[in-house]
Amino acid sequence: MRETPNFAGWRATVLHREDATTERLTRQLKLFGFHVHVQWTPLAADNLPDLVLVDADQGWTGLLPWADERAPRPLVALLGSEAPGRVAWAMDQGASAIIAKPVASSAVYPALVMALAIHRERQAVLDEITHLQERVRMRPLVHAAVEKIRSARKLDEEAAYRILRNCAMQRRLTMEQVAASIVGGAEPLPEAG
């Protein structure tokens, strides 16, 4: 089971024209411990809140300071329309939950929990992809280090790879880090065995 979040002290920005929706939403968010700010101007990139709720019915490109669905904060869309274009806009902004308008107080907390969980999962996936892309980018260094060990020690490729792997494990570094040191000449060639 997942941990139930505690939103006490979090900052939430509601991007919506002030009306009954924002009043109801603000009241509910404050019950959960949020500090709430309502605005209907573009969100500043240099002072992002912990959570963003946006009117997907009226939202426009440029309202949020990111260019793609990689929202840097959990994003909840407030949606009263069934228009496919409005749903698509919310998804394009990176919304990970929707609260239907008019807002029912019982819908707010589940949407916040879902938005936070999905945002964290997305971030974990993006971090893993970045890590794997870096490792793929560094593969030529690993190959060059294996070749350097192989030719210097007169070993086959498998044995040279094993030596590099063991050296990385002993030093508690990635193979790519050790390979970069070997290829760059900062590290002597590891011994066989």
PDB file of C-alpha atoms in Angstrom:
ATOM      1  CA  MET A   1       0.000   0.000   0.000  1.00  0.00           C
ATOM      2  CA  ARG A   2       1.190   3.503  -0.789  1.00  0.00           C
ATOM      3  CA  GLU A   3       1.858   6.136   1.814  1.00  0.00           C
ATOM      4  CA  THR A   4      -0.980   8.615   2.290  1.00  0.00           C
ATOM      5  CA  PRO A   5       0.477  12.090   1.787  1.00  0.00           C
ATOM      6  CA  ASN A   6       0.280  14.844   4.344  1.00  0.00           C
ATOM      7  CA  PHE A   7      -0.213  18.164   2.584  1.00  0.00           C
ATOM      8  CA  ALA A   8       0.254  20.347   5.670  1.00  0.00           C
ATOM      9  CA  GLY A   9       2.402  23.350   4.790  1.00  0.00           C
ATOM     10  CA  TRP A  10       2.311  22.730   1.038  1.00  0.00           C
ATOM     11  CA  ARG A  11       1.792  25.641  -1.329  1.00  0.00           C
ATOM     12  CA  ALA A  12      -0.952  25.281  -3.945  1.00  0.00           C
ATOM     13  CA  THR A  13      -1.679  27.642  -6.783  1.00  0.00           C
ATOM     14  CA  VAL A  14      -5.110  27.584  -8.395  1.00  0.00           C
ATOM     15  CA  LEU A  15      -4.993  28.990 -11.920  1.00  0.00           C
ATOM     16  CA  HIS A  16      -8.639  29.920 -12.349  1.00  0.00           C
ATOM     17  CA  ARG A  17     -10.811  33.021 -12.408  1.00  0.00           C
ATOM     18  CA  GLU A  18     -12.158  33.676  -8.919  1.00  0.00           C
ATOM     19  CA  ASP A  19     -15.683  32.307  -8.592  1.00  0.00           C
ATOM     20  CA  ALA A  20     -17.650  29.701  -6.621  1.00  0.00           C
ATOM     21  CA  THR A  21     -15.290  26.973  -7.880  1.00  0.00           C
ATOM     22  CA  THR A  22     -12.212  28.685  -6.481  1.00  0.00           C
ATOM     23  CA  GLU A  23     -13.971  29.493  -3.200  1.00  0.00           C
ATOM     24  CA  ARG A  24     -15.013  25.872  -2.676  1.00  0.00           C
ATOM     25  CA  LEU A  25     -11.624  24.559  -3.784  1.00  0.00           C
ATOM     26  CA  THR A  26      -9.686  27.015  -1.612  1.00  0.00           C
ATOM     27  CA  ARG A  27     -11.766  26.117   1.444  1.00  0.00           C
ATOM     28  CA  GLN A  28     -11.173  22.387   0.858  1.00  0.00           C
ATOM     29  CA  LEU A  29      -7.426  22.804   0.210  1.00  0.00           C
ATOM     30  CA  LYS A  30      -7.000  24.826   3.392  1.00  0.00           C
ATOM     31  CA  LEU A  31      -8.661  22.002   5.348  1.00  0.00           C
ATOM     32  CA  PHE A  32      -5.839  19.739   4.106  1.00  0.00           C
ATOM     33  CA  GLY A  33      -3.191  22.225   5.287  1.00  0.00           C
ATOM     34  CA  PHE A  34      -2.351  23.950   2.000  1.00  0.00           C
ATOM     35  CA  HIS A  35      -1.383  27.594   1.677  1.00  0.00           C
ATOM     36  CA  VAL A  36      -3.530  28.555  -1.315  1.00  0.00           C
ATOM     37  CA  HIS A  37      -2.979  31.252  -3.907  1.00  0.00           C
ATOM     38  CA  VAL A  38      -5.550  31.899  -6.665  1.00  0.00           C
ATOM     39  CA  GLN A  39      -4.536  33.715  -9.842  1.00  0.00           C
ATOM     40  CA  TRP A  40      -5.568  33.927 -13.470  1.00  0.00           C
ATOM     41  CA  THR A  41      -2.229  34.999 -14.863  1.00  0.00           C
ATOM     42  CA  PRO A  42       0.621  32.830 -16.121  1.00  0.00           C
ATOM     43  CA  LEU A  43       2.505  30.910 -13.453  1.00  0.00           C
ATOM     44  CA  ALA A  44       6.082  32.115 -12.876  1.00  0.00           C
ATOM     45  CA  ALA A  45       8.758  29.475 -13.498  1.00  0.00           C
ATOM     46  CA  ASP A  46      11.044  30.822 -10.773  1.00  0.00           C
ATOM     47  CA  ASN A  47       8.604  30.359  -7.876  1.00  0.00           C
ATOM     48  CA  LEU A  48       6.651  27.158  -8.478  1.00  0.00           C
ATOM     49  CA  PRO A  49       4.257  25.970  -5.772  1.00  0.00           C
ATOM     50  CA  ASP A  50       4.182  22.362  -4.546  1.00  0.00           C
ATOM     51  CA  LEU A  51       0.927  21.686  -6.418  1.00  0.00           C
ATOM     52  CA  VAL A  52      -0.847  23.370  -9.331  1.00  0.00           C
ATOM     53  CA  LEU A  53      -4.551  23.214 -10.123  1.00  0.00           C
ATOM     54  CA  VAL A  54      -5.489  24.680 -13.499  1.00  0.00           C
ATOM     55  CA  ASP A  55      -8.754  25.538 -15.240  1.00  0.00           C
ATOM     56  CA  ALA A  56      -8.531  23.276 -18.276  1.00  0.00           C
ATOM     57  CA  ASP A  57     -11.732  24.752 -19.749  1.00  0.00           C
ATOM     58  CA  GLN A  58     -10.174  28.217 -20.150  1.00  0.00           C
ATOM     59  CA  GLY A  59      -6.438  27.415 -20.078  1.00  0.00           C
ATOM     60  CA  TRP A  60      -4.117  28.514 -22.855  1.00  0.00           C
ATOM     61  CA  THR A  61      -0.603  27.741 -24.012  1.00  0.00           C
ATOM     62  CA  GLY A  62       1.749  29.845 -21.911  1.00  0.00           C
ATOM     63  CA  LEU A  63      -0.380  29.731 -18.744  1.00  0.00           C
ATOM     64  CA  LEU A  64       2.021  27.142 -17.356  1.00  0.00           C
ATOM     65  CA  PRO A  65       5.787  27.753 -17.574  1.00  0.00           C
ATOM     66  CA  TRP A  66       6.710  24.403 -19.115  1.00  0.00           C
ATOM     67  CA  ALA A  67       6.550  23.485 -22.761  1.00  0.00           C
ATOM     68  CA  ASP A  68       5.565  19.829 -22.646  1.00  0.00           C
ATOM     69  CA  GLU A  69       3.814  17.234 -20.517  1.00  0.00           C
ATOM     70  CA  ARG A  70       6.809  17.003 -18.165  1.00  0.00           C
ATOM     71  CA  ALA A  71       5.235  19.115 -15.468  1.00  0.00           C
ATOM     72  CA  PRO A  72       7.787  19.763 -12.706  1.00  0.00           C
ATOM     73  CA  ARG A  73       5.018  19.728 -10.084  1.00  0.00           C
ATOM     74  CA  PRO A  74       1.885  17.640  -9.604  1.00  0.00           C
ATOM     75  CA  LEU A  75      -0.803  19.153 -11.827  1.00  0.00           C
ATOM     76  CA  VAL A  76      -4.566  18.754 -11.419  1.00  0.00           C
ATOM     77  CA  ALA A  77      -6.920  19.853 -14.197  1.00  0.00           C
ATOM     78  CA  LEU A  78     -10.240  21.450 -13.276  1.00  0.00           C
ATOM     79  CA  LEU A  79     -12.606  20.436 -16.038  1.00  0.00           C
ATOM     80  CA  GLY A  80     -16.283  21.079 -16.594  1.00  0.00           C
ATOM     81  CA  SER A  81     -16.287  20.316 -20.298  1.00  0.00           C
ATOM     82  CA  GLU A  82     -16.252  17.040 -22.162  1.00  0.00           C
ATOM     83  CA  ALA A  83     -14.605  18.643 -25.170  1.00  0.00           C
ATOM     84  CA  PRO A  84     -11.793  16.398 -26.422  1.00  0.00           C
ATOM     85  CA  GLY A  85      -9.619  19.445 -27.108  1.00  0.00           C
ATOM     86  CA  ARG A  86      -9.811  20.573 -23.488  1.00  0.00           C
ATOM     87  CA  VAL A  87      -8.967  17.084 -22.209  1.00  0.00           C
ATOM     88  CA  ALA A  88      -6.071  16.938 -24.678  1.00  0.00           C
ATOM     89  CA  TRP A  89      -4.858  20.376 -23.527  1.00  0.00           C
ATOM     90  CA  ALA A  90      -4.839  19.185 -19.889  1.00  0.00           C
ATOM     91  CA  MET A  91      -2.912  16.055 -20.849  1.00  0.00           C
ATOM     92  CA  ASP A  92      -0.442  18.068 -22.938  1.00  0.00           C
ATOM     93  CA  GLN A  93       0.294  20.236 -19.891  1.00  0.00           C
ATOM     94  CA  GLY A  94       1.074  17.141 -17.793  1.00  0.00           C
ATOM     95  CA  ALA A  95      -2.092  16.860 -15.718  1.00  0.00           C
ATOM     96  CA  SER A  96      -2.104  13.653 -13.723  1.00  0.00           C
ATOM     97  CA  ALA A  97      -5.607  13.994 -12.269  1.00  0.00           C
ATOM     98  CA  ILE A  98      -8.883  15.731 -13.034  1.00  0.00           C
ATOM     99  CA  ILE A  99     -11.419  17.303 -10.724  1.00  0.00           C
ATOM    100  CA  ALA A 100     -14.785  17.748 -12.428  1.00  0.00           C
ATOM    101  CA  LYS A 101     -16.531  21.110 -12.146  1.00  0.00           C
ATOM    102  CA  PRO A 102     -18.605  21.989 -10.278  1.00  0.00           C
ATOM    103  CA  VAL A 103     -16.170  20.843  -7.604  1.00  0.00           C
ATOM    104  CA  ALA A 104     -17.481  18.311  -5.109  1.00  0.00           C
ATOM    105  CA  SER A 105     -15.499  18.457  -1.878  1.00  0.00           C
ATOM    106  CA  SER A 106     -15.307  14.644  -1.790  1.00  0.00           C
ATOM    107  CA  ALA A 107     -13.471  14.634  -5.135  1.00  0.00           C
ATOM    108  CA  VAL A 108     -10.598  16.877  -4.096  1.00  0.00           C
ATOM    109  CA  TYR A 109      -8.481  14.693  -1.799  1.00  0.00           C
ATOM    110  CA  PRO A 110      -8.520  11.570  -4.017  1.00  0.00           C
ATOM    111  CA  ALA A 111      -7.508  13.700  -7.002  1.00  0.00           C
ATOM    112  CA  LEU A 112      -4.639  15.267  -5.052  1.00  0.00           C
ATOM    113  CA  VAL A 113      -3.352  11.886  -3.875  1.00  0.00           C
ATOM    114  CA  MET A 114      -3.590  10.478  -7.389  1.00  0.00           C
ATOM    115  CA  ALA A 115      -1.886  13.515  -8.930  1.00  0.00           C
ATOM    116  CA  LEU A 116       0.994  13.275  -6.467  1.00  0.00           C
ATOM    117  CA  ALA A 117       1.442   9.515  -6.937  1.00  0.00           C
ATOM    118  CA  ILE A 118       1.348   9.722 -10.733  1.00  0.00           C
ATOM    119  CA  HIS A 119       3.701  12.720 -10.743  1.00  0.00           C
ATOM    120  CA  ARG A 120       6.220  10.814  -8.600  1.00  0.00           C
ATOM    121  CA  GLU A 121       5.966   7.756 -10.844  1.00  0.00           C
ATOM    122  CA  ARG A 122       6.514   9.889 -13.938  1.00  0.00           C
ATOM    123  CA  GLN A 123       9.547  11.525 -12.335  1.00  0.00           C
ATOM    124  CA  ALA A 124      10.999   8.132 -11.402  1.00  0.00           C
ATOM    125  CA  VAL A 125      10.556   6.904 -14.978  1.00  0.00           C
ATOM    126  CA  LEU A 126      12.127  10.056 -16.414  1.00  0.00           C
ATOM    127  CA  ASP A 127      15.059   9.762 -13.995  1.00  0.00           C
ATOM    128  CA  GLU A 128      15.555   6.118 -14.977  1.00  0.00           C
ATOM    129  CA  ILE A 129      15.414   6.971 -18.681  1.00  0.00           C
ATOM    130  CA  THR A 130      17.983   9.733 -18.179  1.00  0.00           C
ATOM    131  CA  HIS A 131      20.228   7.337 -16.257  1.00  0.00           C
ATOM    132  CA  LEU A 132      19.953   4.647 -18.942  1.00  0.00           C
ATOM    133  CA  GLN A 133      20.563   7.150 -21.742  1.00  0.00           C
ATOM    134  CA  GLU A 134      23.739   8.262 -19.971  1.00  0.00           C
ATOM    135  CA  ARG A 135      24.895   4.671 -19.629  1.00  0.00           C
ATOM    136  CA  VAL A 136      24.224   4.015 -23.320  1.00  0.00           C
ATOM    137  CA  ARG A 137      26.115   7.204 -24.194  1.00  0.00           C
ATOM    138  CA  MET A 138      29.073   5.969 -22.129  1.00  0.00           C
ATOM    139  CA  ARG A 139      29.122   2.449 -23.646  1.00  0.00           C
ATOM    140  CA  PRO A 140      31.877   3.335 -26.142  1.00  0.00           C
ATOM    141  CA  LEU A 141      34.127   4.180 -23.173  1.00  0.00           C
ATOM    142  CA  VAL A 142      33.437   0.782 -21.637  1.00  0.00           C
ATOM    143  CA  HIS A 143      34.251  -0.885 -24.930  1.00  0.00           C
ATOM    144  CA  ALA A 144      37.466   1.163 -25.264  1.00  0.00           C
ATOM    145  CA  ALA A 145      38.524   0.253 -21.704  1.00  0.00           C
ATOM    146  CA  VAL A 146      37.816  -3.436 -22.351  1.00  0.00           C
ATOM    147  CA  GLU A 147      39.899  -3.259 -25.521  1.00  0.00           C
ATOM    148  CA  LYS A 148      42.738  -1.499 -23.686  1.00  0.00           C
ATOM    149  CA  ILE A 149      42.744  -4.169 -20.933  1.00  0.00           C
ATOM    150  CA  ARG A 150      42.422  -6.964 -23.500  1.00  0.00           C
ATOM    151  CA  SER A 151      45.361  -5.859 -25.602  1.00  0.00           C
ATOM    152  CA  ALA A 152      47.591  -4.937 -22.639  1.00  0.00           C
ATOM    153  CA  ARG A 153      46.957  -8.184 -20.753  1.00  0.00           C
ATOM    154  CA  LYS A 154      46.610 -10.441 -23.838  1.00  0.00           C
ATOM    155  CA  LEU A 155      43.123 -11.619 -22.786  1.00  0.00           C
ATOM    156  CA  ASP A 156      39.944 -12.343 -24.648  1.00  0.00           C
ATOM    157  CA  GLU A 157      37.123  -9.768 -24.548  1.00  0.00           C
ATOM    158  CA  GLU A 158      35.078 -11.652 -21.949  1.00  0.00           C
ATOM    159  CA  ALA A 159      37.977 -11.879 -19.495  1.00  0.00           C
ATOM    160  CA  ALA A 160      38.831  -8.189 -19.985  1.00  0.00           C
ATOM    161  CA  TYR A 161      35.206  -7.245 -19.375  1.00  0.00           C
ATOM    162  CA  ARG A 162      35.162  -9.340 -16.202  1.00  0.00           C
ATOM    163  CA  ILE A 163      38.285  -7.525 -14.933  1.00  0.00           C
ATOM    164  CA  LEU A 164      36.688  -4.133 -15.598  1.00  0.00           C
ATOM    165  CA  ARG A 165      33.472  -5.206 -13.866  1.00  0.00           C
ATOM    166  CA  ASN A 166      35.347  -6.528 -10.823  1.00  0.00           C
ATOM    167  CA  CYS A 167      37.399  -3.334 -10.609  1.00  0.00           C
ATOM    168  CA  ALA A 168      34.204  -1.254 -10.647  1.00  0.00           C
ATOM    169  CA  MET A 169      32.610  -3.426  -7.956  1.00  0.00           C
ATOM    170  CA  GLN A 170      35.696  -3.204  -5.719  1.00  0.00           C
ATOM    171  CA  ARG A 171      35.785   0.579  -6.016  1.00  0.00           C
ATOM    172  CA  ARG A 172      31.970   0.876  -5.767  1.00  0.00           C
ATOM    173  CA  LEU A 173      31.824   2.890  -8.946  1.00  0.00           C
ATOM    174  CA  THR A 174      29.940   2.314 -12.157  1.00  0.00           C
ATOM    175  CA  MET A 175      31.727   0.533 -14.955  1.00  0.00           C
ATOM    176  CA  GLU A 176      31.421   3.698 -17.004  1.00  0.00           C
ATOM    177  CA  GLN A 177      33.264   5.737 -14.357  1.00  0.00           C
ATOM    178  CA  VAL A 178      36.109   3.237 -14.101  1.00  0.00           C
ATOM    179  CA  ALA A 179      36.255   2.900 -17.889  1.00  0.00           C
ATOM    180  CA  ALA A 180      36.533   6.678 -18.283  1.00  0.00           C
ATOM    181  CA  SER A 181      39.425   6.725 -15.803  1.00  0.00           C
ATOM    182  CA  ILE A 182      41.218   3.885 -17.605  1.00  0.00           C
ATOM    183  CA  VAL A 183      40.729   5.319 -21.091  1.00  0.00           C
ATOM    184  CA  GLY A 184      41.708   8.806 -19.902  1.00  0.00           C
ATOM    185  CA  GLY A 185      44.883   7.435 -18.300  1.00  0.00           C
ATOM    186  CA  ALA A 186      43.910   8.588 -14.795  1.00  0.00           C
ATOM    187  CA  GLU A 187      43.760   5.006 -13.563  1.00  0.00           C
ATOM    188  CA  PRO A 188      46.293   2.241 -14.136  1.00  0.00           C
ATOM    189  CA  LEU A 189      45.083  -0.883 -15.869  1.00  0.00           C
ATOM    190  CA  PRO A 190      43.546  -3.269 -13.326  1.00  0.00           C
ATOM    191  CA  GLU A 191      45.298  -6.555 -12.755  1.00  0.00           C
ATOM    192  CA  ALA A 192      43.807  -9.833 -13.901  1.00  0.00           C
ATOM    193  CA  GLY A 193      42.359 -12.085 -11.290  1.00  0.00           C
TER     194      GLY A 193
END
